[in-house]
Coordinates of C-alpha atoms in Angstrom, one line a residue:
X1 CA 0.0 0.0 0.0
X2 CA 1.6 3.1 -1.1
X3 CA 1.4 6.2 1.5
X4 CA 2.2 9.7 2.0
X5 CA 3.0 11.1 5.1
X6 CA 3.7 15.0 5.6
X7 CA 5.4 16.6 8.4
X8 CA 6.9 19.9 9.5
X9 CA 3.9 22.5 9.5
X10 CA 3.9 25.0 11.8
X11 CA 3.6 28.7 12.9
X12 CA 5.7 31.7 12.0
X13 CA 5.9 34.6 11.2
X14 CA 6.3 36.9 8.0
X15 CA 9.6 36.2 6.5
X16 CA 10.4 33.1 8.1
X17 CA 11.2 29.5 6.7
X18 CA 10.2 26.1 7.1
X19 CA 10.4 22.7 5.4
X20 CA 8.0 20.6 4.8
X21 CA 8.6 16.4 4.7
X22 CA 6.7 13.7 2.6
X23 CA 7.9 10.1 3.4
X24 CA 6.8 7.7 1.0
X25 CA 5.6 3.9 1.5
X26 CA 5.2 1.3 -0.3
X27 CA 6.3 2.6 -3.3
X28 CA 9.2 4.1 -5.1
X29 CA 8.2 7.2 -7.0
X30 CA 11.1 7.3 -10.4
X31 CA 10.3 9.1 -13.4
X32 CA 6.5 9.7 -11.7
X33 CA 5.0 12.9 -10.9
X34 CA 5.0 14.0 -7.3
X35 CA 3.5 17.6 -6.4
X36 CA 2.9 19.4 -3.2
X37 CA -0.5 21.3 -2.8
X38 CA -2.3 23.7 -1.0
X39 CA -5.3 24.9 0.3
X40 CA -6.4 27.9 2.1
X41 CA -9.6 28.5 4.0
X42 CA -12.5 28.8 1.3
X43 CA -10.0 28.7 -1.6
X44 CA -9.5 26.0 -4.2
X45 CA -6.7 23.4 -3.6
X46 CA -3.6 24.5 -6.1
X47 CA -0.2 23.1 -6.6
X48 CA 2.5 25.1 -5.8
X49 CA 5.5 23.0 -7.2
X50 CA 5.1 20.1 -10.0
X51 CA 8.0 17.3 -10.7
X52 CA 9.5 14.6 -11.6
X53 CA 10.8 12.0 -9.5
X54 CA 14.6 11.4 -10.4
X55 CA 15.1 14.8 -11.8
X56 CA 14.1 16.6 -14.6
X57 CA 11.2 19.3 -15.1
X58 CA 9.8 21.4 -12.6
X59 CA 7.1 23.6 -12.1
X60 CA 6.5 26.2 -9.3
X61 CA 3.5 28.4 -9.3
X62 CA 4.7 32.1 -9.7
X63 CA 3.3 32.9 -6.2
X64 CA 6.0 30.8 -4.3
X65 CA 8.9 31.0 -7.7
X66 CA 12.1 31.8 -5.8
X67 CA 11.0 31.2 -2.1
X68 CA 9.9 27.2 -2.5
X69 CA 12.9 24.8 -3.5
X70 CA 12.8 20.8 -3.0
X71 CA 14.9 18.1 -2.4
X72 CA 14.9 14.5 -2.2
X73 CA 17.1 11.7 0.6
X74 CA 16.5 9.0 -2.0
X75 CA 17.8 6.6 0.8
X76 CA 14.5 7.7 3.4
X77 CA 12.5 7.8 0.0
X78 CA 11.1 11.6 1.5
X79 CA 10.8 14.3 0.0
X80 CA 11.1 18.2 1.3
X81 CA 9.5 21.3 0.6
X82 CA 11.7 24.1 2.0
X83 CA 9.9 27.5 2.2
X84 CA 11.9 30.7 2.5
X85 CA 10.6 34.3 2.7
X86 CA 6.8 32.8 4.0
X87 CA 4.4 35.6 3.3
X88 CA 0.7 35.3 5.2
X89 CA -0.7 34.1 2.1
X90 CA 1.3 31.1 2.1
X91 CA -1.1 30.3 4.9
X92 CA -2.7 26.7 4.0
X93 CA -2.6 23.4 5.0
X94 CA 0.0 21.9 2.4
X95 CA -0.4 18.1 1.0
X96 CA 2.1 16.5 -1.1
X97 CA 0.6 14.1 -3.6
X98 CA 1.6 11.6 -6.4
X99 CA 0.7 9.8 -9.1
X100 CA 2.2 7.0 -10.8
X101 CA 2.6 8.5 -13.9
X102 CA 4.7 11.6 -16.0
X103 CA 3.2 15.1 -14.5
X104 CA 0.5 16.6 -16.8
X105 CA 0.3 20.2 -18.3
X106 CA -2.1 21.2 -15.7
X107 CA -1.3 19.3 -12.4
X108 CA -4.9 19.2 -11.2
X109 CA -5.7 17.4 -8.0
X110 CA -8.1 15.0 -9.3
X111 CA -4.8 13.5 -11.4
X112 CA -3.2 12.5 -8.7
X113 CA -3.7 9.5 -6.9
X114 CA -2.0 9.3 -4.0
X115 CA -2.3 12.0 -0.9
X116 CA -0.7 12.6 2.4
X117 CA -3.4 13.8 5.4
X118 CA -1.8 17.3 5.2
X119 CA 0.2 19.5 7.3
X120 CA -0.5 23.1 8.1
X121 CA 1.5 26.3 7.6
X122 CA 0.4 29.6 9.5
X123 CA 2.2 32.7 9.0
X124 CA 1.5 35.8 10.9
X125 CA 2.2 39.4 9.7

């Protein structure tokens, strides 16, 4: 059974950092797209950074472009989402998601098929 878990949410304030982890199970994501999400109060969920496992091309969503990076320990089989610069509409609970399959143009949510149970990320002004 192939799972997601996310961990590293948290509080902090306007210009801070944190990373985020995603340890996979059951599975080892190569040449698949993985993604990490997220989803403010009353807002849609939308990805935020798009790739492929093993390298290769990445997306970022212009709102986080230069602040969000990722990395990979290959030998954990996790996954990070390190966050510089957090601004308060960063404010979301943040999923990381996968699919066992090249990433699409679009990187809707409904492609994926795998989710972690989420982790939140509060920044105050």
């Amino acid at each position: 059974e192939v799972q997601l878990e996310e961990s590293g949410g948290g509080s902090v304030q306007a210009g801070g950092s944190l990373s985020l982890s995603c340890v996979v199970s059951g599975y080892t994501f190569n040449g698949d797209c993985m993604a990490w999400f997220r989803q403010a109060p009353g807002k849609e969920r939308e990805d935020v950074v798009r790739f492929y496992t093993g390298g290769g091309k990445l997306y970022y969503a212009d709102s986080v472009e230069g602040r969000f990076t990722i990395s990979q320990d290959n030998a954990k089989n996790t996954w990070y989402l390190h966050m510089n610069d957090l601004k308060p509409e960063d404010t979301a609970m943040y999923y990381c998601a996968a699919r066992q399959a090249p990433c699409s143009v679009l990187g809707r949510p409904h492609e994926y098929t795998y989710w972690g149970q989420g982790t939140q990320v509060t920044v105050s002004s």
